[in-house]
Amino acid sequence: MNRNEKTGSPAAHPVVNHRMRAMLRAVGAGRGRVSCSSEPDLFIDGLSCGDQFAAHALAHQGLVRAARPGRSGELVPAVLTPAGQALLDPEQRSAA
């Protein structure tokens, strides 16, 4: 970890790329599940997300979280946090 990184708190201005935005859209559409873990893995439509680094970043930046508590390793529905939804809102307005 370098001195610019923080642990345990969401970034003030999350850094997301196009792939991460697609992952957020899938979670927002109710298609995502996460593993209950300190490094949550993301599953979309029942398949493991190919970019787990991005999935971990979404969770650590406070954009995606588990919808409910679960046992370690259990897959539970994923939901967007208010910050994750806020990133998609401008996209959704321009698509309408």
mmCIF file of N, CA, C and O in Angstrom:
data_model
loop_
_atom_site.group_PDB
_atom_site.id
_atom_site.type_symbol
_atom_site.label_atom_id
_atom_site.label_comp_id
_atom_site.label_asym_id
_atom_site.label_seq_id
_atom_site.Cartn_x
_atom_site.Cartn_y
_atom_site.Cartn_z
ATOM 1 N N MET A 1 0.850 -1.173 0.000
ATOM 2 C CA MET A 1 0.000 0.000 0.000
ATOM 3 C C MET A 1 0.894 1.234 0.000
ATOM 4 O O MET A 1 1.880 1.304 0.702
ATOM 5 N N ASN A 2 0.534 2.233 -0.815
ATOM 6 C CA ASN A 2 1.318 3.463 -0.803
ATOM 7 C C ASN A 2 0.639 4.517 0.061
ATOM 8 O O ASN A 2 -0.457 4.315 0.549
ATOM 9 N N ARG A 3 1.280 5.619 0.244
ATOM 10 C CA ARG A 3 0.747 6.620 1.183
ATOM 11 C C ARG A 3 -0.517 7.308 0.683
ATOM 12 O O ARG A 3 -1.174 8.020 1.425
ATOM 13 N N ASN A 4 -0.890 7.123 -0.588
ATOM 14 C CA ASN A 4 -2.101 7.732 -1.122
ATOM 15 C C ASN A 4 -3.335 6.862 -0.932
ATOM 16 O O ASN A 4 -4.439 7.305 -1.169
ATOM 17 N N GLU A 5 -3.144 5.616 -0.520
ATOM 18 C CA GLU A 5 -4.256 4.697 -0.356
ATOM 19 C C GLU A 5 -4.762 4.713 1.078
ATOM 20 O O GLU A 5 -4.002 4.875 2.007
ATOM 21 N N LYS A 6 -6.075 4.521 1.207
ATOM 22 C CA LYS A 6 -6.693 4.382 2.517
ATOM 23 C C LYS A 6 -7.351 3.018 2.563
ATOM 24 O O LYS A 6 -7.790 2.499 1.553
ATOM 25 N N THR A 7 -7.446 2.484 3.735
ATOM 26 C CA THR A 7 -8.170 1.223 3.881
ATOM 27 C C THR A 7 -9.416 1.465 4.701
ATOM 28 O O THR A 7 -9.436 2.309 5.582
ATOM 29 N N GLY A 8 -10.470 0.735 4.364
ATOM 30 C CA GLY A 8 -11.676 0.758 5.171
ATOM 31 C C GLY A 8 -12.600 1.940 4.959
ATOM 32 O O GLY A 8 -13.643 2.001 5.554
ATOM 33 N N SER A 9 -12.258 2.891 4.093
ATOM 34 C CA SER A 9 -13.162 4.005 3.848
ATOM 35 C C SER A 9 -13.302 4.226 2.356
ATOM 36 O O SER A 9 -12.349 4.106 1.614
ATOM 37 N N PRO A 10 -14.524 4.538 1.895
ATOM 38 C CA PRO A 10 -14.734 4.749 0.477
ATOM 39 C C PRO A 10 -14.006 5.997 -0.012
ATOM 40 O O PRO A 10 -13.808 6.954 0.733
ATOM 41 N N ALA A 11 -13.624 5.974 -1.258
ATOM 42 C CA ALA A 11 -12.941 7.117 -1.859
ATOM 43 C C ALA A 11 -13.930 8.271 -2.017
ATOM 44 O O ALA A 11 -15.110 8.064 -2.289
ATOM 45 N N ALA A 12 -13.437 9.493 -1.861
ATOM 46 C CA ALA A 12 -14.297 10.662 -2.027
ATOM 47 C C ALA A 12 -14.795 10.742 -3.470
ATOM 48 O O ALA A 12 -15.944 11.068 -3.718
ATOM 49 N N HIS A 13 -13.928 10.455 -4.416
ATOM 50 C CA HIS A 13 -14.272 10.435 -5.834
ATOM 51 C C HIS A 13 -13.797 9.102 -6.397
ATOM 52 O O HIS A 13 -12.655 8.983 -6.822
ATOM 53 N N PRO A 14 -14.666 8.093 -6.401
ATOM 54 C CA PRO A 14 -14.250 6.767 -6.849
ATOM 55 C C PRO A 14 -13.736 6.789 -8.280
ATOM 56 O O PRO A 14 -14.214 7.551 -9.116
ATOM 57 N N VAL A 15 -12.761 5.954 -8.540
ATOM 58 C CA VAL A 15 -12.203 5.821 -9.875
ATOM 59 C C VAL A 15 -12.790 4.563 -10.492
ATOM 60 O O VAL A 15 -12.590 3.473 -9.977
ATOM 61 N N VAL A 16 -13.564 4.732 -11.560
ATOM 62 C CA VAL A 16 -14.157 3.588 -12.242
ATOM 63 C C VAL A 16 -13.930 3.706 -13.736
ATOM 64 O O VAL A 16 -13.929 4.802 -14.296
ATOM 65 N N ASN A 17 -13.718 2.559 -14.377
ATOM 66 C CA ASN A 17 -13.559 2.536 -15.822
ATOM 67 C C ASN A 17 -14.844 1.984 -16.452
ATOM 68 O O ASN A 17 -15.820 1.706 -15.763
ATOM 69 N N HIS A 18 -14.845 1.813 -17.768
ATOM 70 C CA HIS A 18 -16.050 1.346 -18.461
ATOM 71 C C HIS A 18 -16.473 -0.047 -17.993
ATOM 72 O O HIS A 18 -17.665 -0.324 -17.851
ATOM 73 N N ARG A 19 -15.506 -0.918 -17.766
ATOM 74 C CA ARG A 19 -15.827 -2.274 -17.302
ATOM 75 C C ARG A 19 -16.491 -2.219 -15.933
ATOM 76 O O ARG A 19 -17.478 -2.904 -15.671
ATOM 77 N N MET A 20 -15.963 -1.382 -15.056
ATOM 78 C CA MET A 20 -16.537 -1.263 -13.720
ATOM 79 C C MET A 20 -17.952 -0.686 -13.786
ATOM 80 O O MET A 20 -18.831 -1.095 -13.034
ATOM 81 N N ARG A 21 -18.177 0.252 -14.681
ATOM 82 C CA ARG A 21 -19.529 0.802 -14.846
ATOM 83 C C ARG A 21 -20.499 -0.277 -15.315
ATOM 84 O O ARG A 21 -21.643 -0.327 -14.868
ATOM 85 N N ALA A 22 -20.042 -1.149 -16.209
ATOM 86 C CA ALA A 22 -20.894 -2.253 -16.662
ATOM 87 C C ALA A 22 -21.217 -3.183 -15.494
ATOM 88 O O ALA A 22 -22.347 -3.675 -15.380
ATOM 89 N N MET A 23 -20.241 -3.407 -14.643
ATOM 90 C CA MET A 23 -20.466 -4.251 -13.465
ATOM 91 C C MET A 23 -21.482 -3.581 -12.539
ATOM 92 O O MET A 23 -22.387 -4.250 -12.009
ATOM 93 N N LEU A 24 -21.371 -2.275 -12.357
ATOM 94 C CA LEU A 24 -22.330 -1.547 -11.528
ATOM 95 C C LEU A 24 -23.739 -1.628 -12.123
ATOM 96 O O LEU A 24 -24.720 -1.813 -11.391
ATOM 97 N N ARG A 25 -23.846 -1.495 -13.452
ATOM 98 C CA ARG A 25 -25.160 -1.596 -14.091
ATOM 99 C C ARG A 25 -25.774 -2.975 -13.871
ATOM 100 O O ARG A 25 -26.971 -3.102 -13.611
ATOM 101 N N ALA A 26 -24.949 -4.026 -13.966
ATOM 102 C CA ALA A 26 -25.448 -5.388 -13.755
ATOM 103 C C ALA A 26 -25.928 -5.570 -12.312
ATOM 104 O O ALA A 26 -26.991 -6.149 -12.074
ATOM 105 N N VAL A 27 -25.173 -5.066 -11.360
ATOM 106 C CA VAL A 27 -25.597 -5.155 -9.953
ATOM 107 C C VAL A 27 -26.878 -4.348 -9.761
ATOM 108 O O VAL A 27 -27.821 -4.808 -9.110
ATOM 109 N N GLY A 28 -26.937 -3.167 -10.344
ATOM 110 C CA GLY A 28 -28.130 -2.333 -10.230
ATOM 111 C C GLY A 28 -29.366 -2.983 -10.835
ATOM 112 O O GLY A 28 -30.495 -2.738 -10.398
ATOM 113 N N ALA A 29 -29.158 -3.852 -11.826
ATOM 114 C CA ALA A 29 -30.267 -4.558 -12.462
ATOM 115 C C ALA A 29 -30.644 -5.830 -11.703
ATOM 116 O O ALA A 29 -31.512 -6.585 -12.139
ATOM 117 N N GLY A 30 -29.968 -6.077 -10.571
ATOM 118 C CA GLY A 30 -30.292 -7.241 -9.753
ATOM 119 C C GLY A 30 -29.653 -8.540 -10.226
ATOM 120 O O GLY A 30 -30.076 -9.617 -9.834
ATOM 121 N N ARG A 31 -28.624 -8.445 -11.053
ATOM 122 C CA ARG A 31 -27.994 -9.634 -11.630
ATOM 123 C C ARG A 31 -26.733 -10.067 -10.900
ATOM 124 O O ARG A 31 -26.085 -11.024 -11.300
ATOM 125 N N GLY A 32 -26.342 -9.352 -9.814
ATOM 126 C CA GLY A 32 -25.080 -9.635 -9.140
ATOM 127 C C GLY A 32 -25.231 -10.311 -7.792
ATOM 128 O O GLY A 32 -26.229 -10.143 -7.095
ATOM 129 N N ARG A 33 -24.203 -11.100 -7.458
ATOM 130 C CA ARG A 33 -24.076 -11.717 -6.133
ATOM 131 C C ARG A 33 -22.626 -11.529 -5.718
ATOM 132 O O ARG A 33 -21.738 -11.460 -6.560
ATOM 133 N N VAL A 34 -22.395 -11.408 -4.423
ATOM 134 C CA VAL A 34 -21.035 -11.278 -3.900
ATOM 135 C C VAL A 34 -20.788 -12.344 -2.851
ATOM 136 O O VAL A 34 -21.711 -12.799 -2.181
ATOM 137 N N SER A 35 -19.522 -12.702 -2.729
ATOM 138 C CA SER A 35 -19.136 -13.635 -1.669
ATOM 139 C C SER A 35 -18.899 -12.831 -0.397
ATOM 140 O O SER A 35 -18.388 -11.718 -0.444
ATOM 141 N N CYS A 36 -19.293 -13.388 0.719
ATOM 142 C CA CYS A 36 -19.073 -12.743 2.012
ATOM 143 C C CYS A 36 -17.618 -12.990 2.402
ATOM 144 O O CYS A 36 -17.250 -14.112 2.754
ATOM 145 N N SER A 37 -16.825 -11.956 2.305
ATOM 146 C CA SER A 37 -15.389 -12.081 2.516
ATOM 147 C C SER A 37 -14.784 -10.692 2.610
ATOM 148 O O SER A 37 -15.390 -9.716 2.190
ATOM 149 N N SER A 38 -13.567 -10.619 3.120
ATOM 150 C CA SER A 38 -12.877 -9.328 3.150
ATOM 151 C C SER A 38 -12.483 -8.896 1.744
ATOM 152 O O SER A 38 -12.272 -7.716 1.480
ATOM 153 N N GLU A 39 -12.366 -9.844 0.828
ATOM 154 C CA GLU A 39 -12.122 -9.574 -0.587
ATOM 155 C C GLU A 39 -13.287 -10.186 -1.364
ATOM 156 O O GLU A 39 -13.177 -11.273 -1.913
ATOM 157 N N PRO A 40 -14.437 -9.497 -1.398
ATOM 158 C CA PRO A 40 -15.632 -10.086 -1.993
ATOM 159 C C PRO A 40 -15.489 -10.293 -3.500
ATOM 160 O O PRO A 40 -15.092 -9.386 -4.228
ATOM 161 N N ASP A 41 -15.791 -11.508 -3.934
ATOM 162 C CA ASP A 41 -15.807 -11.818 -5.355
ATOM 163 C C ASP A 41 -17.195 -11.530 -5.882
ATOM 164 O O ASP A 41 -18.201 -11.725 -5.195
ATOM 165 N N LEU A 42 -17.262 -11.062 -7.121
ATOM 166 C CA LEU A 42 -18.527 -10.690 -7.736
ATOM 167 C C LEU A 42 -18.911 -11.731 -8.782
ATOM 168 O O LEU A 42 -18.064 -12.178 -9.563
ATOM 169 N N PHE A 43 -20.181 -12.090 -8.778
ATOM 170 C CA PHE A 43 -20.734 -13.020 -9.756
ATOM 171 C C PHE A 43 -21.883 -12.310 -10.465
ATOM 172 O O PHE A 43 -22.734 -11.702 -9.809
ATOM 173 N N ILE A 44 -21.892 -12.377 -11.791
ATOM 174 C CA ILE A 44 -22.956 -11.772 -12.589
ATOM 175 C C ILE A 44 -23.651 -12.895 -13.338
ATOM 176 O O ILE A 44 -22.999 -13.688 -14.019
ATOM 177 N N ASP A 45 -24.961 -12.954 -13.232
ATOM 178 C CA ASP A 45 -25.745 -14.010 -13.888
ATOM 179 C C ASP A 45 -25.219 -15.397 -13.540
ATOM 180 O O ASP A 45 -25.201 -16.298 -14.379
ATOM 181 N N GLY A 46 -24.744 -15.571 -12.322
ATOM 182 C CA GLY A 46 -24.271 -16.861 -11.851
ATOM 183 C C GLY A 46 -22.848 -17.216 -12.249
ATOM 184 O O GLY A 46 -22.339 -18.258 -11.867
ATOM 185 N N LEU A 47 -22.186 -16.356 -13.000
ATOM 186 C CA LEU A 47 -20.820 -16.613 -13.448
ATOM 187 C C LEU A 47 -19.845 -15.698 -12.729
ATOM 188 O O LEU A 47 -20.132 -14.513 -12.521
ATOM 189 N N SER A 48 -18.699 -16.236 -12.396
ATOM 190 C CA SER A 48 -17.670 -15.433 -11.735
ATOM 191 C C SER A 48 -17.240 -14.305 -12.654
ATOM 192 O O SER A 48 -16.984 -14.513 -13.839
ATOM 193 N N CYS A 49 -17.189 -13.114 -12.120
ATOM 194 C CA CYS A 49 -16.767 -11.950 -12.887
ATOM 195 C C CYS A 49 -15.305 -12.133 -13.293
ATOM 196 O O CYS A 49 -14.467 -12.508 -12.479
ATOM 197 N N GLY A 50 -15.002 -11.873 -14.541
ATOM 198 C CA GLY A 50 -13.654 -12.103 -15.057
ATOM 199 C C GLY A 50 -12.606 -11.157 -14.504
ATOM 200 O O GLY A 50 -11.421 -11.457 -14.571
ATOM 201 N N ASP A 51 -12.999 -10.031 -13.962
ATOM 202 C CA ASP A 51 -12.042 -9.057 -13.448
ATOM 203 C C ASP A 51 -12.287 -8.875 -11.947
ATOM 204 O O ASP A 51 -12.951 -7.940 -11.526
ATOM 205 N N GLN A 52 -11.754 -9.800 -11.157
ATOM 206 C CA GLN A 52 -11.974 -9.721 -9.721
ATOM 207 C C GLN A 52 -11.254 -8.540 -9.097
ATOM 208 O O GLN A 52 -11.670 -8.027 -8.066
ATOM 209 N N PHE A 53 -10.179 -8.062 -9.719
ATOM 210 C CA PHE A 53 -9.518 -6.855 -9.212
ATOM 211 C C PHE A 53 -10.512 -5.690 -9.233
ATOM 212 O O PHE A 53 -10.626 -4.943 -8.264
ATOM 213 N N ALA A 54 -11.249 -5.561 -10.333
ATOM 214 C CA ALA A 54 -12.254 -4.496 -10.439
ATOM 215 C C ALA A 54 -13.381 -4.726 -9.436
ATOM 216 O O ALA A 54 -13.873 -3.777 -8.818
ATOM 217 N N ALA A 55 -13.793 -5.976 -9.267
ATOM 218 C CA ALA A 55 -14.853 -6.290 -8.307
ATOM 219 C C ALA A 55 -14.432 -5.905 -6.899
ATOM 220 O O ALA A 55 -15.206 -5.307 -6.147
ATOM 221 N N HIS A 56 -13.200 -6.233 -6.544
ATOM 222 C CA HIS A 56 -12.700 -5.861 -5.210
ATOM 223 C C HIS A 56 -12.656 -4.345 -5.072
ATOM 224 O O HIS A 56 -13.019 -3.803 -4.021
ATOM 225 N N ALA A 57 -12.228 -3.656 -6.116
ATOM 226 C CA ALA A 57 -12.149 -2.192 -6.067
ATOM 227 C C ALA A 57 -13.534 -1.586 -5.853
ATOM 228 O O ALA A 57 -13.688 -0.639 -5.078
ATOM 229 N N LEU A 58 -14.557 -2.122 -6.528
ATOM 230 C CA LEU A 58 -15.917 -1.601 -6.347
ATOM 231 C C LEU A 58 -16.370 -1.745 -4.903
ATOM 232 O O LEU A 58 -16.983 -0.831 -4.343
ATOM 233 N N ALA A 59 -16.053 -2.877 -4.302
ATOM 234 C CA ALA A 59 -16.433 -3.094 -2.908
ATOM 235 C C ALA A 59 -15.638 -2.194 -1.972
ATOM 236 O O ALA A 59 -16.202 -1.561 -1.077
ATOM 237 N N HIS A 60 -14.330 -2.105 -2.186
ATOM 238 C CA HIS A 60 -13.488 -1.317 -1.293
ATOM 239 C C HIS A 60 -13.721 0.187 -1.434
ATOM 240 O O HIS A 60 -13.476 0.942 -0.494
ATOM 241 N N GLN A 61 -14.200 0.610 -2.610
ATOM 242 C CA GLN A 61 -14.532 2.026 -2.795
ATOM 243 C C GLN A 61 -15.932 2.351 -2.280
ATOM 244 O O GLN A 61 -16.379 3.488 -2.363
ATOM 245 N N GLY A 62 -16.621 1.343 -1.768
ATOM 246 C CA GLY A 62 -17.945 1.587 -1.197
ATOM 247 C C GLY A 62 -19.030 1.776 -2.233
ATOM 248 O O GLY A 62 -19.995 2.488 -1.984
ATOM 249 N N LEU A 63 -18.925 1.119 -3.387
ATOM 250 C CA LEU A 63 -19.915 1.266 -4.450
ATOM 251 C C LEU A 63 -20.876 0.080 -4.521
ATOM 252 O O LEU A 63 -22.000 0.218 -4.998
ATOM 253 N N VAL A 64 -20.410 -1.085 -4.058
ATOM 254 C CA VAL A 64 -21.196 -2.316 -4.070
ATOM 255 C C VAL A 64 -21.047 -2.966 -2.699
ATOM 256 O O VAL A 64 -19.969 -2.903 -2.097
ATOM 257 N N ARG A 65 -22.111 -3.590 -2.225
ATOM 258 C CA ARG A 65 -22.039 -4.298 -0.943
ATOM 259 C C ARG A 65 -22.997 -5.481 -0.981
ATOM 260 O O ARG A 65 -23.845 -5.588 -1.863
ATOM 261 N N ALA A 66 -22.849 -6.343 0.004
ATOM 262 C CA ALA A 66 -23.771 -7.473 0.163
ATOM 263 C C ALA A 66 -25.115 -6.937 0.642
ATOM 264 O O ALA A 66 -25.170 -6.039 1.482
ATOM 265 N N ALA A 67 -26.192 -7.493 0.123
ATOM 266 C CA ALA A 67 -27.533 -7.056 0.513
ATOM 267 C C ALA A 67 -27.875 -7.477 1.937
ATOM 268 O O ALA A 67 -28.693 -6.840 2.588
ATOM 269 N N ARG A 68 -27.222 -8.536 2.398
ATOM 270 C CA ARG A 68 -27.489 -9.039 3.742
ATOM 271 C C ARG A 68 -26.238 -9.748 4.241
ATOM 272 O O ARG A 68 -25.386 -10.143 3.449
ATOM 273 N N PRO A 69 -26.120 -9.923 5.547
ATOM 274 C CA PRO A 69 -24.984 -10.677 6.080
ATOM 275 C C PRO A 69 -25.059 -12.138 5.655
ATOM 276 O O PRO A 69 -26.141 -12.650 5.346
ATOM 277 N N GLY A 70 -23.921 -12.784 5.648
ATOM 278 C CA GLY A 70 -23.876 -14.207 5.323
ATOM 279 C C GLY A 70 -22.661 -14.852 5.963
ATOM 280 O O GLY A 70 -21.797 -14.176 6.516
ATOM 281 N N ARG A 71 -22.610 -16.172 5.876
ATOM 282 C CA ARG A 71 -21.448 -16.907 6.384
ATOM 283 C C ARG A 71 -20.250 -16.630 5.481
ATOM 284 O O ARG A 71 -20.399 -16.325 4.297
ATOM 285 N N SER A 72 -19.069 -16.792 6.012
ATOM 286 C CA SER A 72 -17.854 -16.589 5.233
ATOM 287 C C SER A 72 -17.886 -17.464 3.981
ATOM 288 O O SER A 72 -18.110 -18.666 4.060
ATOM 289 N N GLY A 73 -17.714 -16.826 2.836
ATOM 290 C CA GLY A 73 -17.711 -17.530 1.555
ATOM 291 C C GLY A 73 -19.075 -17.691 0.912
ATOM 292 O O GLY A 73 -19.168 -18.024 -0.264
ATOM 293 N N GLU A 74 -20.150 -17.432 1.659
ATOM 294 C CA GLU A 74 -21.497 -17.573 1.109
ATOM 295 C C GLU A 74 -21.747 -16.497 0.049
ATOM 296 O O GLU A 74 -21.308 -15.358 0.181
ATOM 297 N N LEU A 75 -22.473 -16.863 -1.004
ATOM 298 C CA LEU A 75 -22.874 -15.893 -2.018
ATOM 299 C C LEU A 75 -24.219 -15.295 -1.629
ATOM 300 O O LEU A 75 -25.165 -16.030 -1.344
ATOM 301 N N VAL A 76 -24.278 -13.979 -1.612
ATOM 302 C CA VAL A 76 -25.513 -13.276 -1.283
ATOM 303 C C VAL A 76 -25.758 -12.227 -2.371
ATOM 304 O O VAL A 76 -24.837 -11.842 -3.087
ATOM 305 N N PRO A 77 -26.993 -11.765 -2.507
ATOM 306 C CA PRO A 77 -27.260 -10.739 -3.511
ATOM 307 C C PRO A 77 -26.385 -9.500 -3.284
ATOM 308 O O PRO A 77 -26.116 -9.111 -2.153
ATOM 309 N N ALA A 78 -25.953 -8.917 -4.377
ATOM 310 C CA ALA A 78 -25.179 -7.671 -4.332
ATOM 311 C C ALA A 78 -26.118 -6.502 -4.592
ATOM 312 O O ALA A 78 -27.075 -6.627 -5.366
ATOM 313 N N VAL A 79 -25.857 -5.383 -3.949
ATOM 314 C CA VAL A 79 -26.634 -4.167 -4.178
ATOM 315 C C VAL A 79 -25.673 -2.993 -4.325
ATOM 316 O O VAL A 79 -24.541 -3.031 -3.844
ATOM 317 N N LEU A 80 -26.165 -1.981 -4.996
ATOM 318 C CA LEU A 80 -25.404 -0.740 -5.093
ATOM 319 C C LEU A 80 -25.575 0.050 -3.811
ATOM 320 O O LEU A 80 -26.657 0.070 -3.221
ATOM 321 N N THR A 81 -24.534 0.704 -3.400
ATOM 322 C CA THR A 81 -24.636 1.657 -2.301
ATOM 323 C C THR A 81 -25.159 2.965 -2.893
ATOM 324 O O THR A 81 -25.209 3.125 -4.126
ATOM 325 N N PRO A 82 -25.532 3.919 -2.073
ATOM 326 C CA PRO A 82 -25.936 5.223 -2.619
ATOM 327 C C PRO A 82 -24.845 5.839 -3.512
ATOM 328 O O PRO A 82 -25.149 6.443 -4.546
ATOM 329 N N ALA A 83 -23.575 5.658 -3.137
ATOM 330 C CA ALA A 83 -22.482 6.193 -3.965
ATOM 331 C C ALA A 83 -22.416 5.485 -5.312
ATOM 332 O O ALA A 83 -22.172 6.119 -6.352
ATOM 333 N N GLY A 84 -22.633 4.177 -5.325
ATOM 334 C CA GLY A 84 -22.647 3.424 -6.574
ATOM 335 C C GLY A 84 -23.803 3.846 -7.464
ATOM 336 O O GLY A 84 -23.653 4.015 -8.675
ATOM 337 N N GLN A 85 -24.967 4.041 -6.864
ATOM 338 C CA GLN A 85 -26.129 4.494 -7.626
ATOM 339 C C GLN A 85 -25.895 5.890 -8.189
ATOM 340 O O GLN A 85 -26.262 6.172 -9.325
ATOM 341 N N ALA A 86 -25.260 6.748 -7.407
ATOM 342 C CA ALA A 86 -24.995 8.122 -7.864
ATOM 343 C C ALA A 86 -24.092 8.135 -9.098
ATOM 344 O O ALA A 86 -24.243 8.997 -9.967
ATOM 345 N N LEU A 87 -23.170 7.184 -9.186
ATOM 346 C CA LEU A 87 -22.315 7.107 -10.375
ATOM 347 C C LEU A 87 -23.110 6.736 -11.615
ATOM 348 O O LEU A 87 -22.785 7.166 -12.722
ATOM 349 N N LEU A 88 -24.144 5.939 -11.442
ATOM 350 C CA LEU A 88 -24.954 5.516 -12.589
ATOM 351 C C LEU A 88 -26.035 6.514 -12.955
ATOM 352 O O LEU A 88 -26.461 6.564 -14.098
ATOM 353 N N ASP A 89 -26.500 7.310 -12.009
ATOM 354 C CA ASP A 89 -27.600 8.232 -12.282
ATOM 355 C C ASP A 89 -27.352 9.143 -13.479
ATOM 356 O O ASP A 89 -28.218 9.265 -14.325
ATOM 357 N N PRO A 90 -26.188 9.781 -13.612
ATOM 358 C CA PRO A 90 -25.974 10.615 -14.800
ATOM 359 C C PRO A 90 -26.051 9.797 -16.090
ATOM 360 O O PRO A 90 -26.575 10.270 -17.100
ATOM 361 N N GLU A 91 -25.558 8.564 -16.070
ATOM 362 C CA GLU A 91 -25.627 7.677 -17.222
ATOM 363 C C GLU A 91 -27.065 7.382 -17.595
ATOM 364 O O GLU A 91 -27.431 7.407 -18.756
ATOM 365 N N GLN A 92 -27.882 7.087 -16.598
ATOM 366 C CA GLN A 92 -29.267 6.719 -16.846
ATOM 367 C C GLN A 92 -30.050 7.911 -17.377
ATOM 368 O O GLN A 92 -30.921 7.747 -18.230
ATOM 369 N N ARG A 93 -29.752 9.102 -16.913
ATOM 370 C CA ARG A 93 -30.447 10.283 -17.424
ATOM 371 C C ARG A 93 -30.097 10.545 -18.871
ATOM 372 O O ARG A 93 -30.951 10.893 -19.674
ATOM 373 N N SER A 94 -28.819 10.356 -19.260
ATOM 374 C CA SER A 94 -28.428 10.621 -20.646
ATOM 375 C C SER A 94 -28.919 9.533 -21.588
ATOM 376 O O SER A 94 -29.075 9.778 -22.777
ATOM 377 N N ALA A 95 -29.195 8.321 -21.097
ATOM 378 C CA ALA A 95 -29.685 7.236 -21.945
ATOM 379 C C ALA A 95 -31.171 7.379 -22.227
ATOM 380 O O ALA A 95 -31.684 6.803 -23.176
ATOM 381 N N ALA A 96 -31.882 8.144 -21.407
ATOM 382 C CA ALA A 96 -33.347 8.290 -21.570
ATOM 383 C C ALA A 96 -33.693 9.253 -22.673
ATOM 384 O O ALA A 96 -32.995 9.941 -23.250
#
